[in-house]
Short mmCIF file of C-alpha atoms and ligand atoms in Angstrom, two decimals:
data_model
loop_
_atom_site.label_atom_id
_atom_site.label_comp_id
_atom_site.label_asym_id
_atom_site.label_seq_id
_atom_site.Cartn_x
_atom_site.Cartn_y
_atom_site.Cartn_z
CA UNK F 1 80.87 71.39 109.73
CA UNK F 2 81.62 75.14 108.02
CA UNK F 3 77.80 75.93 108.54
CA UNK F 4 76.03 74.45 111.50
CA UNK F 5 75.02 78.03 112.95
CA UNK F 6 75.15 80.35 110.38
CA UNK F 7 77.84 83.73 110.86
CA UNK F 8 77.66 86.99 109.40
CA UNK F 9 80.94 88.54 109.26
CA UNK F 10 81.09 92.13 109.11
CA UNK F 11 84.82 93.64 109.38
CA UNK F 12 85.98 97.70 109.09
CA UNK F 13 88.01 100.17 110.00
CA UNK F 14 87.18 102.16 113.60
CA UNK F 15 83.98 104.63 113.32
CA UNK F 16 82.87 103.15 109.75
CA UNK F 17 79.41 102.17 111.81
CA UNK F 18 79.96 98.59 111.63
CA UNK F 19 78.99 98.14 115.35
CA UNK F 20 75.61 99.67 115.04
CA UNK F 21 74.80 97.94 111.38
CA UNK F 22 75.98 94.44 113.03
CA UNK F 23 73.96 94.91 116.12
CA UNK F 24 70.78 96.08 114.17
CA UNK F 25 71.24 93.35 111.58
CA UNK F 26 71.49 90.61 114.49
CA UNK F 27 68.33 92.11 116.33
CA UNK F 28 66.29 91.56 112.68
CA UNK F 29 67.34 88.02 112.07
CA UNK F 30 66.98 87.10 115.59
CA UNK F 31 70.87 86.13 116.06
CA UNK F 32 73.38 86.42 118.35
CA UNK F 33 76.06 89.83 118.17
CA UNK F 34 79.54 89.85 119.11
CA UNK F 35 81.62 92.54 119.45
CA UNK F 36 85.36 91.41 118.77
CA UNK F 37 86.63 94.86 119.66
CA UNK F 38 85.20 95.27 123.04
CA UNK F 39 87.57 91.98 124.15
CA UNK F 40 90.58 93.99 123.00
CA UNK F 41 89.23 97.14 124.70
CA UNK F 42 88.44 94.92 127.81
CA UNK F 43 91.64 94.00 127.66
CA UNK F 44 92.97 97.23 126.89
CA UNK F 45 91.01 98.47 129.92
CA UNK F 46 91.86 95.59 132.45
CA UNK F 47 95.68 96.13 131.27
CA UNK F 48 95.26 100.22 132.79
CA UNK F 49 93.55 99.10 135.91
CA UNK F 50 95.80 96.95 136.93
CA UNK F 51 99.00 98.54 135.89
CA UNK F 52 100.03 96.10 133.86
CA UNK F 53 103.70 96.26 132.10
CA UNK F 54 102.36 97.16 128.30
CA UNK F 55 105.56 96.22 126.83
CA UNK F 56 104.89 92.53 128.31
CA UNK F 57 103.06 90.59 125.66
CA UNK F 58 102.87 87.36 128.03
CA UNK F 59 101.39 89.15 130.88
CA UNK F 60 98.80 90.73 128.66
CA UNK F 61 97.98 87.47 126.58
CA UNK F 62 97.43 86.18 130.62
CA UNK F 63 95.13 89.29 130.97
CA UNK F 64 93.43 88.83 128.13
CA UNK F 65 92.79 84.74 128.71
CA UNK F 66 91.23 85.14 131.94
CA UNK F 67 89.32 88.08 132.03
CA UNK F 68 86.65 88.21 134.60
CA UNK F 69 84.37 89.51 131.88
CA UNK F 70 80.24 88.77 132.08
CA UNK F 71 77.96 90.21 129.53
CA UNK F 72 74.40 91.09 130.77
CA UNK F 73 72.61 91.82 127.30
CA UNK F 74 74.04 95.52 126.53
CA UNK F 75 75.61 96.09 129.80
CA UNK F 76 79.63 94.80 130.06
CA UNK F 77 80.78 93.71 133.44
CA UNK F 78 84.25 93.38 134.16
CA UNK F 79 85.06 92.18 137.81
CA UNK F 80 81.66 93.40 139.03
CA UNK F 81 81.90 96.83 137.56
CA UNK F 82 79.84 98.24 134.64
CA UNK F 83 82.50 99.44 131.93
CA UNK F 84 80.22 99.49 129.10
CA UNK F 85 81.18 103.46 129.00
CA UNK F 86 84.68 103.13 130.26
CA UNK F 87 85.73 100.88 127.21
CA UNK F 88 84.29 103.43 125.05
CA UNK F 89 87.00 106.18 125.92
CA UNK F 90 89.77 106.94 123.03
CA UNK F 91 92.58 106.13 125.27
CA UNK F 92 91.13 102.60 126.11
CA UNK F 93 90.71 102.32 122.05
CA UNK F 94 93.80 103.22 121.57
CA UNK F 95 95.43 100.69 123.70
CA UNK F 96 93.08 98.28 122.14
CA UNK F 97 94.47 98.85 118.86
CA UNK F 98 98.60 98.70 120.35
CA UNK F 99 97.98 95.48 122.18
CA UNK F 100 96.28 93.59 119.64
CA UNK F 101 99.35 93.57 117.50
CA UNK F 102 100.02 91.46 119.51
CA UNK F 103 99.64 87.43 118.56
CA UNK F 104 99.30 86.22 121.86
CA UNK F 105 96.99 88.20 122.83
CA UNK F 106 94.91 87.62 119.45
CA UNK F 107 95.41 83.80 120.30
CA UNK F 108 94.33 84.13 124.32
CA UNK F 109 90.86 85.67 122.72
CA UNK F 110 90.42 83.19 120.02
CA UNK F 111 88.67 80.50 121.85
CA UNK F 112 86.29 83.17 123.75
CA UNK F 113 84.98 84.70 119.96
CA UNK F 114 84.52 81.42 118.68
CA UNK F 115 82.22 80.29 121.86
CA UNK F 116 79.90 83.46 120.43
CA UNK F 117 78.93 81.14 117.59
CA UNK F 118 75.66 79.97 118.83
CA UNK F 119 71.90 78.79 117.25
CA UNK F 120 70.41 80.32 115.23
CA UNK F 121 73.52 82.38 114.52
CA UNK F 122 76.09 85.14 114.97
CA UNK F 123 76.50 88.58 113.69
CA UNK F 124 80.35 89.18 114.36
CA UNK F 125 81.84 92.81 114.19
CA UNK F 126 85.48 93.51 113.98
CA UNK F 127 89.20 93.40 112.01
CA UNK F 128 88.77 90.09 111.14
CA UNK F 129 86.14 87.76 111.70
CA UNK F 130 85.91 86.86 107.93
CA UNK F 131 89.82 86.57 107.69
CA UNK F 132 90.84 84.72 110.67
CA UNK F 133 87.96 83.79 113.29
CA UNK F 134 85.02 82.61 111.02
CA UNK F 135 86.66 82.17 107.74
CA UNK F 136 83.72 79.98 106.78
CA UNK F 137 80.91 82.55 107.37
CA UNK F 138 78.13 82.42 104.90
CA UNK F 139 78.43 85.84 104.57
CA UNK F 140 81.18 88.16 104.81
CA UNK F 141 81.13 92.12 104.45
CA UNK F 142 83.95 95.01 104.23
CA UNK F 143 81.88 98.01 105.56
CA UNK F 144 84.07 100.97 105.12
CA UNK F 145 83.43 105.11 105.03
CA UNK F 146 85.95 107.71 103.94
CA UNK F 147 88.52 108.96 106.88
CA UNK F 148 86.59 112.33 106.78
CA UNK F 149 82.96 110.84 106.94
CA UNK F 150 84.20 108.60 110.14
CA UNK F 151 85.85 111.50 111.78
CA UNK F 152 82.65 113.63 111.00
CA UNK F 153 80.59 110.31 112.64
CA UNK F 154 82.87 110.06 115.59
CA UNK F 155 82.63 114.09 116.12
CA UNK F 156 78.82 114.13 116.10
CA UNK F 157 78.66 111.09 118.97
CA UNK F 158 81.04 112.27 121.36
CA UNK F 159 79.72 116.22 121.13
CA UNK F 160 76.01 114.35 121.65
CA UNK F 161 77.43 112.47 125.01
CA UNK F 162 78.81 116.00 126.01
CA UNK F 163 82.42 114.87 125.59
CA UNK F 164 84.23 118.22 123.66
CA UNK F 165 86.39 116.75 120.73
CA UNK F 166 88.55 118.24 117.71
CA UNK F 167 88.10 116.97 114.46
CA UNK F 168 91.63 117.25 113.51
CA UNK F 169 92.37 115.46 116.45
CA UNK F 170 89.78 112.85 115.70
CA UNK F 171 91.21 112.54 112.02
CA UNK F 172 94.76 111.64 113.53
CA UNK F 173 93.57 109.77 115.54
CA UNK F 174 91.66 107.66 112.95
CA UNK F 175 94.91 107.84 110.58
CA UNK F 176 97.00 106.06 113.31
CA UNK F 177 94.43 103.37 114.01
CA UNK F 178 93.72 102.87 110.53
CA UNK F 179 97.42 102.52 109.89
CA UNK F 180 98.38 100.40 112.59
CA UNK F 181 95.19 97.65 112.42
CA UNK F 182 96.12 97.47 108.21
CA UNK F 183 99.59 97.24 108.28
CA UNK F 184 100.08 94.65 111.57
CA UNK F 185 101.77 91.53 110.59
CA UNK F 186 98.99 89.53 112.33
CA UNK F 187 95.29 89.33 111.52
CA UNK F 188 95.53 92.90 109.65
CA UNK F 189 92.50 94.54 108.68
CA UNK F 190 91.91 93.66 104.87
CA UNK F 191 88.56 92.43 103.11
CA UNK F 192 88.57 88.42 103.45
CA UNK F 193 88.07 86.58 100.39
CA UNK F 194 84.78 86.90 98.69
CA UNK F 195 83.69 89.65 101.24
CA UNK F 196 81.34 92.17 99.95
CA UNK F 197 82.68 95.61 100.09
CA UNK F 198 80.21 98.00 101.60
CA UNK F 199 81.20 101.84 101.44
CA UNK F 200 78.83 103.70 103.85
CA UNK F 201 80.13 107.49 103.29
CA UNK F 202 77.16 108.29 101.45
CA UNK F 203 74.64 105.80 103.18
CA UNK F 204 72.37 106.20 106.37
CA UNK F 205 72.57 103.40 108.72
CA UNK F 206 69.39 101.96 107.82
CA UNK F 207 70.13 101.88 103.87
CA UNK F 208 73.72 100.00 104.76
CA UNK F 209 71.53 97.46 107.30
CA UNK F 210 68.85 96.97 104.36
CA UNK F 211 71.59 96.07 102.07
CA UNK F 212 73.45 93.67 104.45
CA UNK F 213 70.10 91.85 104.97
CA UNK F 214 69.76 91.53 101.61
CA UNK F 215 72.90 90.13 100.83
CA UNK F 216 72.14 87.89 103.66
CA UNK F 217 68.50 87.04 101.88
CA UNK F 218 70.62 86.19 98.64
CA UNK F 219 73.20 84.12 99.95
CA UNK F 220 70.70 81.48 101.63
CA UNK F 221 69.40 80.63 98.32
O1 DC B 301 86.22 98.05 116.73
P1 DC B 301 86.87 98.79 117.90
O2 DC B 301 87.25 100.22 117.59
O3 DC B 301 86.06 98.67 119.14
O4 DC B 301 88.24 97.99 118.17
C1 DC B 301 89.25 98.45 119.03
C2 DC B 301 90.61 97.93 118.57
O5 DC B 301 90.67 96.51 118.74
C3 DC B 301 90.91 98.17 117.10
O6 DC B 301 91.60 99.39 116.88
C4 DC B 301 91.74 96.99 116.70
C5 DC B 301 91.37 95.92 117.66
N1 DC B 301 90.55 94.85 117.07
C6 DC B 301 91.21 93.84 116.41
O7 DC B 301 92.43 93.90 116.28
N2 DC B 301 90.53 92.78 115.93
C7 DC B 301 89.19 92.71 116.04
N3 DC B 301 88.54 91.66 115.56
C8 DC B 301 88.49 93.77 116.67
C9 DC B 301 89.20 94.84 117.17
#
């Protein structure tokens, strides 16, 4: 039962590149990706359209359950409009990170992560996939970067999409999010069991996807 499909879990803190090592590692092995955090920024996002009461945990757990959400390989559709850019935005983050304090709006998204799980297998990025949603993944990873290398990462991808951003800013930013997705009572972000800790500060993306594929390689023997 713990293993039909096979699941990579890779969890970390905002901006520590998990997103782009989990996708690339999914496209090698030929597996399925999910994104956990783009649910809680759709649902961040769908929350701001529709001018929904943020201090109203049931109305956002209702949100969150039904959202009209279709994903066309990259591309993100929410009610037949393209936000794969709007959910990107720091604001739509950083309602992401407020409103999934919340545990019913963690439980309304359970059931949609799990359906992700899929033959020949899932690559799942987020707080915690090893923790709470696939606690029986074959393999589990902590990928992690000092705050300054994120805040440098972060930096370098908004200035390339033209989007003018302060470091310090960035670094407070990254502080608060860290702070609040760690210390949450529910689901906080903390290696699962038996995860393997992965500290990219010093690593290109390519050396930290070698090394998860390897682990990967290891742990089917
Ligand atoms: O990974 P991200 O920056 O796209 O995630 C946005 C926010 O969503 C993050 O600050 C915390 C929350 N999140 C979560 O609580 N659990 C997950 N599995 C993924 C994201």
């Amino acid at each position: 039962m713990t293993n039909i499909f096979p699941v990579i879990a890779i969890d970390g803190p905002t901006a520590s590149g998990k997103g782009t090592v989990a996708h690339k590692v999914a496209d090698r092995l030929g597996f399925h990706y999910l994104d956990s955090g783009a649910l809680y920024r759709l649902a961040a996002l769908s929350a701001l359209r529709r001018g929904a009461d943020l201090n109203d945990e049931h109305a956002l757990a209702k949100l969150a359950e039904h959202l009209p959400v279709h994903f066309a390989g990259p591309e993100i559709v929410l009610a037949n409009e393209n936000v794969t850019q709007a959910i990107r935005a720091e604001e739509v983050g950083n309602l992401a990170s407020k409103i999934a304090a919340l545990p019913a709006v963690r439980q309304a998204l359970f059931g949609l992560q799990l359906g992700f799980r899929k033959p020949p297998g899932l690559v799942a990025d987020g707080r915690d996939m090893g923790t709470v949603i696939f606690p029986h993944a074959k393999l589990k990873v902590f990928l992690t970067a000092s705050t300054e290398a994120r805040a440098q990462r972060r930096y370098k991808q908004l200035i390339v999409k033209g989007i003018s951003a302060n470091i310090e800013d960035l670094l407070s930013d990254l502080k608060a999010r860290d702070d609040r997705d760690t210390h949450r009572a529910i689901a906080p972000l903390v290696p699962a069991e038996g995860a393997h800790i992965l500290d990219t500060s010093n690593m290109t993306a390519d050396q930290a996807i070698e090394q998860v594929l390897s682990w990967h390689a290891q742990s089917k023997q």
